[in-house]
CSV table of C-alpha atoms and ligand atoms in Angstrom, one decimal:
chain,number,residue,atom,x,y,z
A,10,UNK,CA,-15.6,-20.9,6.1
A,11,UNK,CA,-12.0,-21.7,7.1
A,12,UNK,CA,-10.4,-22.0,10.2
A,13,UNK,CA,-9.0,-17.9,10.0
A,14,UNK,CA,-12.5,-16.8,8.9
A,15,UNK,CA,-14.2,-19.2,12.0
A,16,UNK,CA,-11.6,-16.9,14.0
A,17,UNK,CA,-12.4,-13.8,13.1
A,18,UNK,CA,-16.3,-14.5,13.1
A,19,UNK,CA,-15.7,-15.2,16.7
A,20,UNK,CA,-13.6,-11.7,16.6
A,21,UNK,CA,-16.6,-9.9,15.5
A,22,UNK,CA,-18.8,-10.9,18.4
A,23,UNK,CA,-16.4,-9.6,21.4
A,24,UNK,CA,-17.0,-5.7,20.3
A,25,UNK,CA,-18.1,-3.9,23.6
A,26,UNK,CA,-19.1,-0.8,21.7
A,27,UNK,CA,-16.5,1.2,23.5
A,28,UNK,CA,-16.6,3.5,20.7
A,29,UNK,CA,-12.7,4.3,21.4
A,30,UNK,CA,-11.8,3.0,18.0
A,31,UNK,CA,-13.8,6.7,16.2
A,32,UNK,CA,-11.2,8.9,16.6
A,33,UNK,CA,-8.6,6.4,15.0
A,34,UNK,CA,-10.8,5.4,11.6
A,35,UNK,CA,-10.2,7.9,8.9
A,36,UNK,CA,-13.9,7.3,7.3
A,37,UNK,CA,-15.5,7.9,10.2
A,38,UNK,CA,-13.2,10.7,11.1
A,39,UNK,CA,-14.2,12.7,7.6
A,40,UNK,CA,-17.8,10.7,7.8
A,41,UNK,CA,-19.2,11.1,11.0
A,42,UNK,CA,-21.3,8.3,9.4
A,43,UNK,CA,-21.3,5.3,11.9
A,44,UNK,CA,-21.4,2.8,9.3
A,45,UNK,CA,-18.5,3.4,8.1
A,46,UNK,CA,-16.6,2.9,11.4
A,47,UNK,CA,-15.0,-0.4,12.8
A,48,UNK,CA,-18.3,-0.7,14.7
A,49,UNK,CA,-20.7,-0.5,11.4
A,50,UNK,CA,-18.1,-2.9,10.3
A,51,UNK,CA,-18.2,-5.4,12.8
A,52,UNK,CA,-22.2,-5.4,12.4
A,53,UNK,CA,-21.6,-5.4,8.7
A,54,UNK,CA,-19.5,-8.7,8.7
A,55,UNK,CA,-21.4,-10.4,11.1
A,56,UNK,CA,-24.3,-10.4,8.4
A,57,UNK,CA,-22.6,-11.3,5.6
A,58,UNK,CA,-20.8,-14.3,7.4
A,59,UNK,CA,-24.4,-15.0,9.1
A,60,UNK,CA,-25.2,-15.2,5.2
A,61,UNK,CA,-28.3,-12.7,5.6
A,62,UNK,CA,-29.0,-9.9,3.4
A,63,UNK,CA,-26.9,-6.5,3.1
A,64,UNK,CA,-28.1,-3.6,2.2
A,65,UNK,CA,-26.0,-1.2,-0.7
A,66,UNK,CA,-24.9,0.8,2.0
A,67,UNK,CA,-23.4,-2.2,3.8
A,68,UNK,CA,-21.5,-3.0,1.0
A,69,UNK,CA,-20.2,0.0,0.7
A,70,UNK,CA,-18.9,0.2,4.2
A,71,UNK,CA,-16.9,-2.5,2.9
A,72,UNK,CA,-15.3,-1.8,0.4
A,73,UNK,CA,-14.7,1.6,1.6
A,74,UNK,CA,-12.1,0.7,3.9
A,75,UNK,CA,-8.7,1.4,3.1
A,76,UNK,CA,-8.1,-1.5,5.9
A,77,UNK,CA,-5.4,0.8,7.1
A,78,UNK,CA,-5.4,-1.1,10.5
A,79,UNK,CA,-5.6,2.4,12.4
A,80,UNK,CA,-8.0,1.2,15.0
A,81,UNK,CA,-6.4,-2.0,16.0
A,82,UNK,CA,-3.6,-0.7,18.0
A,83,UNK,CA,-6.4,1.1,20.6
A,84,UNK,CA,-8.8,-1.5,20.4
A,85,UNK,CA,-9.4,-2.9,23.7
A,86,UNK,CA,-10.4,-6.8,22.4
A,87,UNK,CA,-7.7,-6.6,20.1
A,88,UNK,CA,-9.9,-7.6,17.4
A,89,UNK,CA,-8.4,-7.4,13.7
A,90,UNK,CA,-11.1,-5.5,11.6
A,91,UNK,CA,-8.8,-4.8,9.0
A,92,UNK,CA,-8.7,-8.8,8.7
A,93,UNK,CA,-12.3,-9.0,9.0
A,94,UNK,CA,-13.1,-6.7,6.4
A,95,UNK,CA,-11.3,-7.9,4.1
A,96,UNK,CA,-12.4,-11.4,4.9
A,97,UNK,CA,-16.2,-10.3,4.5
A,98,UNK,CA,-15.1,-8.9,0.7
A,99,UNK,CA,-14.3,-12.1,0.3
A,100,UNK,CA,-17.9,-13.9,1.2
A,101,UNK,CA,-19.4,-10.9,-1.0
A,102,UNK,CA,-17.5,-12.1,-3.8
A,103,UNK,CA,-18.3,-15.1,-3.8
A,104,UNK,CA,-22.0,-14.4,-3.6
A,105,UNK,CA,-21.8,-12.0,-6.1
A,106,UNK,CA,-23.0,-9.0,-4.2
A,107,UNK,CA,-20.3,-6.5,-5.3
A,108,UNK,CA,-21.9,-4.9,-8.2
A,109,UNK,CA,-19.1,-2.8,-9.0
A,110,UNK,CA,-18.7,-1.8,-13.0
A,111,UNK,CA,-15.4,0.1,-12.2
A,112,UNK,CA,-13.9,-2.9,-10.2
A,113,UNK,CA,-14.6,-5.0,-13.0
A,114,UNK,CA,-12.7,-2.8,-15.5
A,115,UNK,CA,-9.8,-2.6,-13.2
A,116,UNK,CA,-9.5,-6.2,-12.9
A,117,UNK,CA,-9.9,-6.7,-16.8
A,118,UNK,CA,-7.6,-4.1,-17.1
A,119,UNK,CA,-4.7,-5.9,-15.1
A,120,UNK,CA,-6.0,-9.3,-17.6
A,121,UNK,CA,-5.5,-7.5,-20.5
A,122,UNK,CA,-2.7,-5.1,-19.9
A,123,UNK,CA,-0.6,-6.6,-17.4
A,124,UNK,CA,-1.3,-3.2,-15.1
A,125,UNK,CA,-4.1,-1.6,-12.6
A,126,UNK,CA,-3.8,2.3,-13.7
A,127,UNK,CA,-5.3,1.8,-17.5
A,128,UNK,CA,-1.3,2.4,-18.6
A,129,UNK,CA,0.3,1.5,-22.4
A,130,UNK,CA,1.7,-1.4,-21.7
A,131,UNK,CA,4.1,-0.1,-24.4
A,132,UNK,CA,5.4,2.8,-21.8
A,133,UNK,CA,5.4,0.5,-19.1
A,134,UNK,CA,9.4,1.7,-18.9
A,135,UNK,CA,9.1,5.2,-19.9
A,136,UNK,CA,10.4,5.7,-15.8
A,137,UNK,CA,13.7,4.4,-16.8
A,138,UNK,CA,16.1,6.8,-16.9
A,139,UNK,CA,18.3,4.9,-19.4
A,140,UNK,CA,18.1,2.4,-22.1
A,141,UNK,CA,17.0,-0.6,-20.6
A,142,UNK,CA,19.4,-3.5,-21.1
A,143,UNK,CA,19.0,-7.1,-20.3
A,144,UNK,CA,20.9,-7.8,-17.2
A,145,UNK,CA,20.6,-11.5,-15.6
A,146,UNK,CA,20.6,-11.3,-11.6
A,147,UNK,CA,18.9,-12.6,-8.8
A,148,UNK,CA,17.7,-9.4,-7.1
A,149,UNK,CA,14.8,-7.8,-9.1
A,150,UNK,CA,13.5,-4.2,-8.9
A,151,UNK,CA,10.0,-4.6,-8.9
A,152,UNK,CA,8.5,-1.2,-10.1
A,153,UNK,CA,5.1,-1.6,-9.7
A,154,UNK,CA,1.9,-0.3,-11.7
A,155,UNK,CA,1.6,3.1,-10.2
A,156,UNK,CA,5.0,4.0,-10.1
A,157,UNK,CA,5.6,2.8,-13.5
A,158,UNK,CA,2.8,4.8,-15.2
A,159,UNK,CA,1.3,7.7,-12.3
A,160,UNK,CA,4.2,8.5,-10.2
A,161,UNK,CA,6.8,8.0,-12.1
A,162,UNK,CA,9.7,9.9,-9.8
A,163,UNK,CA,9.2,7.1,-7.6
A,164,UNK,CA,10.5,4.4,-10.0
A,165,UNK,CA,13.0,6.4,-11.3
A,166,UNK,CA,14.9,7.9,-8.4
A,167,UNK,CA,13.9,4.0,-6.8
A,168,UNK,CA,16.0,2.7,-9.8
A,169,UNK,CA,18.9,5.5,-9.3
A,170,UNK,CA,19.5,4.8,-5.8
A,171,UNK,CA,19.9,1.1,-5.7
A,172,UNK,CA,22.3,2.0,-8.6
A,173,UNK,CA,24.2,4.5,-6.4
A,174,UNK,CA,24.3,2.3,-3.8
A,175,UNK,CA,26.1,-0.4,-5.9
A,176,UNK,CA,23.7,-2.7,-5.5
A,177,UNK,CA,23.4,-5.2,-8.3
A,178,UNK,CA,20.0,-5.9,-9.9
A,179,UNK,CA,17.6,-6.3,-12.8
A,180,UNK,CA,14.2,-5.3,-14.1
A,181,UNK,CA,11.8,-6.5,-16.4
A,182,UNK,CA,11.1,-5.3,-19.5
A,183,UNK,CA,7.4,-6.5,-19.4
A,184,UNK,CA,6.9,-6.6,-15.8
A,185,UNK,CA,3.2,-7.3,-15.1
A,186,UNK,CA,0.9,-6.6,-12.3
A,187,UNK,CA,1.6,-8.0,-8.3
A,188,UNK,CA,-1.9,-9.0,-8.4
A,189,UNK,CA,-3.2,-7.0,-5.1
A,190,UNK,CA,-6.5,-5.6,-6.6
A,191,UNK,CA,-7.7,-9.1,-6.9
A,192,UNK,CA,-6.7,-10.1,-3.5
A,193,UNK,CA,-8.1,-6.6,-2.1
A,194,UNK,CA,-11.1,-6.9,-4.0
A,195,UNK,CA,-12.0,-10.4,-2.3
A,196,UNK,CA,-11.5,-12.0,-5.7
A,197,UNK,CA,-9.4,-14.9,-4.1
A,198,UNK,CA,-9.1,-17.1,-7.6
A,199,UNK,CA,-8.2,-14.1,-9.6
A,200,UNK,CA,-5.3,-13.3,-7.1
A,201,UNK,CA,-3.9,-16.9,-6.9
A,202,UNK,CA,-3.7,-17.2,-11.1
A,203,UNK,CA,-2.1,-13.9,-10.9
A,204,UNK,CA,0.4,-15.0,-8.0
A,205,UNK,CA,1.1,-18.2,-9.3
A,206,UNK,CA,2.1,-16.7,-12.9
A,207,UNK,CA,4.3,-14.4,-11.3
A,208,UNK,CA,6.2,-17.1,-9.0
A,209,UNK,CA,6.2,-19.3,-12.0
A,210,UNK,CA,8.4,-16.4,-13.5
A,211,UNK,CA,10.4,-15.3,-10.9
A,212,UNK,CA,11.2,-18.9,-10.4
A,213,UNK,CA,12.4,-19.3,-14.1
A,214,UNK,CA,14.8,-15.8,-13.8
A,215,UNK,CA,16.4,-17.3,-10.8
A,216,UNK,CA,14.9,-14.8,-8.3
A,217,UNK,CA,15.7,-14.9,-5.2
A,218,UNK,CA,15.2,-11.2,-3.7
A,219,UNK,CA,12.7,-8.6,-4.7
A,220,UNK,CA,12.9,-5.1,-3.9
A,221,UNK,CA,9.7,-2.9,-4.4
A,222,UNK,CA,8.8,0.9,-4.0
A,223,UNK,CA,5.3,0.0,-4.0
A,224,UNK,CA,3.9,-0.2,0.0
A,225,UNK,CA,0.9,-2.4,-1.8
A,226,UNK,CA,3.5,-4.8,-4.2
A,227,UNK,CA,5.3,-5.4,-0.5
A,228,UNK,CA,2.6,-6.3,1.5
A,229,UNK,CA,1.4,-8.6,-1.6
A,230,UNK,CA,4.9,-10.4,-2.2
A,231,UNK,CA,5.1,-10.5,1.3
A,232,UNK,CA,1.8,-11.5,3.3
A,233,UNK,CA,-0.6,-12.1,0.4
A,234,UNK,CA,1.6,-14.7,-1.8
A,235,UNK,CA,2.5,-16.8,1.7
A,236,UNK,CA,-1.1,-16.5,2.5
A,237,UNK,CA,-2.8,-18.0,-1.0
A,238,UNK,CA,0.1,-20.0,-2.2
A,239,UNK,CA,1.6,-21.5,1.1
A,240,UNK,CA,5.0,-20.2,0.6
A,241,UNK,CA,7.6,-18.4,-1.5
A,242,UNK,CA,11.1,-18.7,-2.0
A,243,UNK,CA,12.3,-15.1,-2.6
A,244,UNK,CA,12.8,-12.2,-0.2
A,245,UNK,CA,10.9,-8.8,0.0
A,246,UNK,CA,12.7,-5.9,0.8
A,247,UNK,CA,11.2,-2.2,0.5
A,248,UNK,CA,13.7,-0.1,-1.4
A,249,UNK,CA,13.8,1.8,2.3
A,250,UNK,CA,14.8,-1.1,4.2
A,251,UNK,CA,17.9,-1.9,1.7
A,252,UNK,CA,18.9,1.7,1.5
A,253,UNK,CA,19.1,1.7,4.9
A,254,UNK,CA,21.7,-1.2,5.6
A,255,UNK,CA,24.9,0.3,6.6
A,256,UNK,CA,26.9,-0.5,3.9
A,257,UNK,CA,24.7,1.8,1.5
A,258,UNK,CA,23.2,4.1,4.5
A,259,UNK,CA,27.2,5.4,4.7
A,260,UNK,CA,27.5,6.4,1.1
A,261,UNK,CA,24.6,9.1,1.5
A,262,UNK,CA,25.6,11.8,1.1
A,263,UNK,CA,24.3,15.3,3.5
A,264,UNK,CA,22.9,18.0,1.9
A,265,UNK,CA,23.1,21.1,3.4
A,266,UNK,CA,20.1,22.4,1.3
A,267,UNK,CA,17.9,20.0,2.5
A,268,UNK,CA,15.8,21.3,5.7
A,269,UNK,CA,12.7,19.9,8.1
A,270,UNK,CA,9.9,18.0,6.4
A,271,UNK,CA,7.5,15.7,8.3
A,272,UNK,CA,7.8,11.7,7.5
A,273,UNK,CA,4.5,10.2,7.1
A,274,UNK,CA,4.3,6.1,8.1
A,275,UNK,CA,2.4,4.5,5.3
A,276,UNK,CA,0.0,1.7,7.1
A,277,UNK,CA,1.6,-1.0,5.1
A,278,UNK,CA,5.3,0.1,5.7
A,279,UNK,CA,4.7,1.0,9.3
A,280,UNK,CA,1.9,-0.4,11.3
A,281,UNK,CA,1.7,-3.6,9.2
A,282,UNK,CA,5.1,-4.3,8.8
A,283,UNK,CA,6.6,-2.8,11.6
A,284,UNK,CA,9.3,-0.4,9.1
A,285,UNK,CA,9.5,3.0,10.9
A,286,UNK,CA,13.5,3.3,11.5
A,287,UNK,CA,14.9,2.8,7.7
A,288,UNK,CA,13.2,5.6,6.0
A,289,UNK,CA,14.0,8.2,9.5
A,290,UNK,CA,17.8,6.9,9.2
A,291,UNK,CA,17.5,7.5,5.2
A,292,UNK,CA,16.2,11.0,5.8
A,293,UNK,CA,18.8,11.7,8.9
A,294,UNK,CA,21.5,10.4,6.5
A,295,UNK,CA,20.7,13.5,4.5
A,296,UNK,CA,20.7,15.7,7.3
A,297,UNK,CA,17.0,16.2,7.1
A,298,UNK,CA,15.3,17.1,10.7
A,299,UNK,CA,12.2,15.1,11.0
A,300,UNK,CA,8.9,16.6,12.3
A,301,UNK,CA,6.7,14.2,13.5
A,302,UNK,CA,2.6,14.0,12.7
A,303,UNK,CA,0.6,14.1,15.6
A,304,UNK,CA,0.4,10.4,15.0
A,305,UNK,CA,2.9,8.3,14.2
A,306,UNK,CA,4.5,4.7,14.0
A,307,UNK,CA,2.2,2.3,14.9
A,308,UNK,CA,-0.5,5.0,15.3
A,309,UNK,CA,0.5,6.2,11.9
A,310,UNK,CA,-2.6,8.3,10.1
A,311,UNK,CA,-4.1,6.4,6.8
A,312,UNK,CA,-4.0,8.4,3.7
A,313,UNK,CA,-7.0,7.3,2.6
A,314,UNK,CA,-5.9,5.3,-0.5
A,315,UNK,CA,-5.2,1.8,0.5
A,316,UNK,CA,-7.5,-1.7,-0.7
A,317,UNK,CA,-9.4,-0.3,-3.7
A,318,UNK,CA,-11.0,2.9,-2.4
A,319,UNK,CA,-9.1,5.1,-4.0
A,320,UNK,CA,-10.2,4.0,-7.3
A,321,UNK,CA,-14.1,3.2,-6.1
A,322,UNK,CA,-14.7,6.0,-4.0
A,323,UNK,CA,-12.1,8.8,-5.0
A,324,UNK,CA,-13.9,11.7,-3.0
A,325,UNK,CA,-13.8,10.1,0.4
A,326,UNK,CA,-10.4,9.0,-0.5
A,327,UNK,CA,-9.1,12.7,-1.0
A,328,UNK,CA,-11.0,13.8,2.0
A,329,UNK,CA,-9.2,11.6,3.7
A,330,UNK,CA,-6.0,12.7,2.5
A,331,UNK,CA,-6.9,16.4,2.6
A,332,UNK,CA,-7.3,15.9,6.9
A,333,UNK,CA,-4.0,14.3,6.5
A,334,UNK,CA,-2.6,17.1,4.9
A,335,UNK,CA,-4.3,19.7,7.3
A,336,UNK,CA,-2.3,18.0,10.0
A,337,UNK,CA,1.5,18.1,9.1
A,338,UNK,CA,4.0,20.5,10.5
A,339,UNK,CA,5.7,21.0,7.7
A,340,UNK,CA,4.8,22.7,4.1
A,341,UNK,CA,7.1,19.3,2.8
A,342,UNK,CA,5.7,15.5,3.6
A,343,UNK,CA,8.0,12.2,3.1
A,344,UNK,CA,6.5,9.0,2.7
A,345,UNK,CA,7.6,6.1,1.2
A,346,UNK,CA,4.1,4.6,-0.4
A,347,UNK,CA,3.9,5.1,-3.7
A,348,UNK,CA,-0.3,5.6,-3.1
A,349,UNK,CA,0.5,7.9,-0.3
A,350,UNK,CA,2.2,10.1,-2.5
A,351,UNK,CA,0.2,10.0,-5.7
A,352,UNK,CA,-3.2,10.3,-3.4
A,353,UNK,CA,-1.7,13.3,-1.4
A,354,UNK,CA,-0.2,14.8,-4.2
A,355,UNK,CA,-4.0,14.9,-6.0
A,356,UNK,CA,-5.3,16.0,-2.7
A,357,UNK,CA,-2.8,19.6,-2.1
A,358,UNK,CA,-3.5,19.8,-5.8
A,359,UNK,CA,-7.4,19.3,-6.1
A,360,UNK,CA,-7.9,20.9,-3.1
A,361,UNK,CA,-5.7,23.6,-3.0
A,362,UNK,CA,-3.2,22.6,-0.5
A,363,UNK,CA,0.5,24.6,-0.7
A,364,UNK,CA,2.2,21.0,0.8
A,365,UNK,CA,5.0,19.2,-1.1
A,366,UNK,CA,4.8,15.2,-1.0
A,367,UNK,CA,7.5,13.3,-1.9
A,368,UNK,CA,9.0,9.9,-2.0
A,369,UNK,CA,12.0,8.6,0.2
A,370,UNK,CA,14.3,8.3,-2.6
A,371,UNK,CA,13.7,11.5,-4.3
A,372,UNK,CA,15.2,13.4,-1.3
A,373,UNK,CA,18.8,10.9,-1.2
A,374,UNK,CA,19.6,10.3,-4.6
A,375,UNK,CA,22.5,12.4,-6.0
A,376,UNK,CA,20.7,14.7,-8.8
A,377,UNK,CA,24.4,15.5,-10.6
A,378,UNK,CA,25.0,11.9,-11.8
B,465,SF4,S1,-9.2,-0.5,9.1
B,465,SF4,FE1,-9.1,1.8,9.1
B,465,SF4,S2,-10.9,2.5,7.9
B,465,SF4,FE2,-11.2,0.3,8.4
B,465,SF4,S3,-12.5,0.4,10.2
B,465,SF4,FE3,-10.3,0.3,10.9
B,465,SF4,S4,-9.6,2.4,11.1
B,465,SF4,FE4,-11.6,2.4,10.0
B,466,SF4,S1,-12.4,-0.2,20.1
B,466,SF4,FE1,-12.7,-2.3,19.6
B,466,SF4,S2,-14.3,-3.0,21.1
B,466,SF4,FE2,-14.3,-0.7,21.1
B,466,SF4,S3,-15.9,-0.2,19.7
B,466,SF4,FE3,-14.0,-0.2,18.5
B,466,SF4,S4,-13.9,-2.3,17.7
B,466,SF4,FE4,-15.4,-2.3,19.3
């Protein structure tokens, strides 16, 4: 065990058992099932890194967190069970106890196909809303899987408003995967051939700044890489975060059509990375009024989809989302999470929920151009 995991093994030992932490964790929440809180999950890990034997269920409490990081901010100890979950997927991969056929596939899938969502490669650009010409520059637009193949509207109106900003960049024709599955699924080997192909690439286009509409592709470039490979030497930026510098945040343009809608913080964006401002002054730009969640900001409420769940265990995923839903003030929800939307979106439509979700640049770009 390394010196972080030694850390967080002694993390797991200071729970008090406060229990203030259930109201804040979104399985437990839609659960009521205490192994699937941060306390089941502190016990959990403290077995695995004890080395002793799990049960199926254990496992499961593992890999069913969307380590969304919702019951840090009111823990008392301050102890970092998103960080400790994801370190104890880690120990059960490496003893082979996650015996999941449909992570497997995934992660072949992103070896064969260069994507996580079982997309063509071949329609990898079918978002783009022209031809796509070679252009040499040292920004890159880094689409991501599911906004290339699953929510498309998010790479597209992405793509049209870095363009209507002015802001000069290129894609790739073949873009790949950002590796996160591996990382999320504990696969740490997996995750640092994937990162090390793509820095390998980057390095060889000259890149110096990526911008992503993908919450998970910015938390990988941006923590994940640094954490396997040491360090990088290109920028992250959220296509929020750029939008919002002043020099483009001018050039949006009101619309008087455009009315309330509630802004949701993705746990990536807000609570792990500390964006909450950009995509409110995007939104405010427009002339939107913001309604707030109940939660918000750093107490921001998971949509259920983050770290693999939402492909293992879909139905507590969408009950996750569908509590979510139940608890905005307005019929239209923001967010600028590419997961959010496409796990909210199946949510209001599986479950018959009259809300509109949409992504932060669908509501600024100009639709006339
Ligand atoms: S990270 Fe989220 S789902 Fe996991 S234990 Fe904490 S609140 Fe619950
Ligand atoms: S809030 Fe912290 S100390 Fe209290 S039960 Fe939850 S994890 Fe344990």
């Amino acid at each position: 065990m390394d010196v972080k995991s030694s850390e967080l093994k002694k993390q797991v030992e200071q729970c008090t058992e406060c229990e203030i932490c259930f109201d804040y964790c979104p399985t437990f929440r839609v659960t009521k099932n205490r192994l699937f809180s941060p306390i089941g999950r502190l016990e959990t890990a403290k077995i695995i890194f004890n080395n002793d034997d799990v049960s199926d269920e254990q496992v499961e409490a593992i890999l069913n967190c969307p380590e969304c990081g919702e019951c840090e901010p009111v823990c008392p100890e301050s102890i970092r069970i998103s960080d400790i979950v994801a370190t104890a997927r880690v120990e059960l991969a490496k003893s082979n106890k996650i015996p999941l056929n449909r992570q497997e596939k995934i992660m072949n899938g992103i070896i064969k196909t260069g994507n996580s969502v079982r997309g063509n490669p071949e329609a990898r650009l079918n978002w783009l809303p022209e031809p796509y010409i070679e252009h040499e520059s040292d920004t890159l637009f880094f689409a991501g899987c599911l906004p290339s193949f699953l929510v498309p509207q998010v790479a597209t109106s992405s793509y049209m408003a870095l363009k209507q900003a002015g802001i000069d960049f290129q894609i790739l024709k073949e873009e790949g995967c950002c590796g996160i599955y591996f990382y999320d699924a504990g696969k740490r080997d997996l995750a640092e051939q994937e990162f090390r192909k793509n820095v390998e690439r980057f390095k060889s286009l000259g890149i110096k700044r990526i911008i992503v509409a993908c919450v998970g592709c910015y938390r990988c470039f941006k923590v994940y890489y640094p954490d396997i490979l040491g360090s990088t030497d290109f920028e992250v930026l959220h296509v929020s975060e750029i939008l919002a510098e002043q020099q483009y945040l001018s050039k949006i343009q009101k619309d008087p059509n455009e009315k309330a809608v509630t802004y949701h913080d993705p746990c990536r964006l807000g609570r792990k990375s500390g964006i909450y401002k950009a995509p409110r002054e995007l939104l405010e730009a427009r002339g939107m009024t913001i309604e707030e969640l109940p939660r918000n900001q750093e107490n921001g409420i998971c949509c259920g989809a983050g770290a693999g769940i939402r492909s293992l265990y879909a139905g507590l995923s969408m009950d996750i989302a569908e509590s979510l839903l139940n608890s905005t003030p307005e019929d239209e929800i923001v967010t600028s999470c590419s997961f959010c939307l496409f796990n909210l979106s199946q949510a209001a439509k599986k479950r018959g929920i009259n809300k509109k979700i949409r992504f932060i640049t669908e509501v600024i770009i100009e639709k006339n151009e």
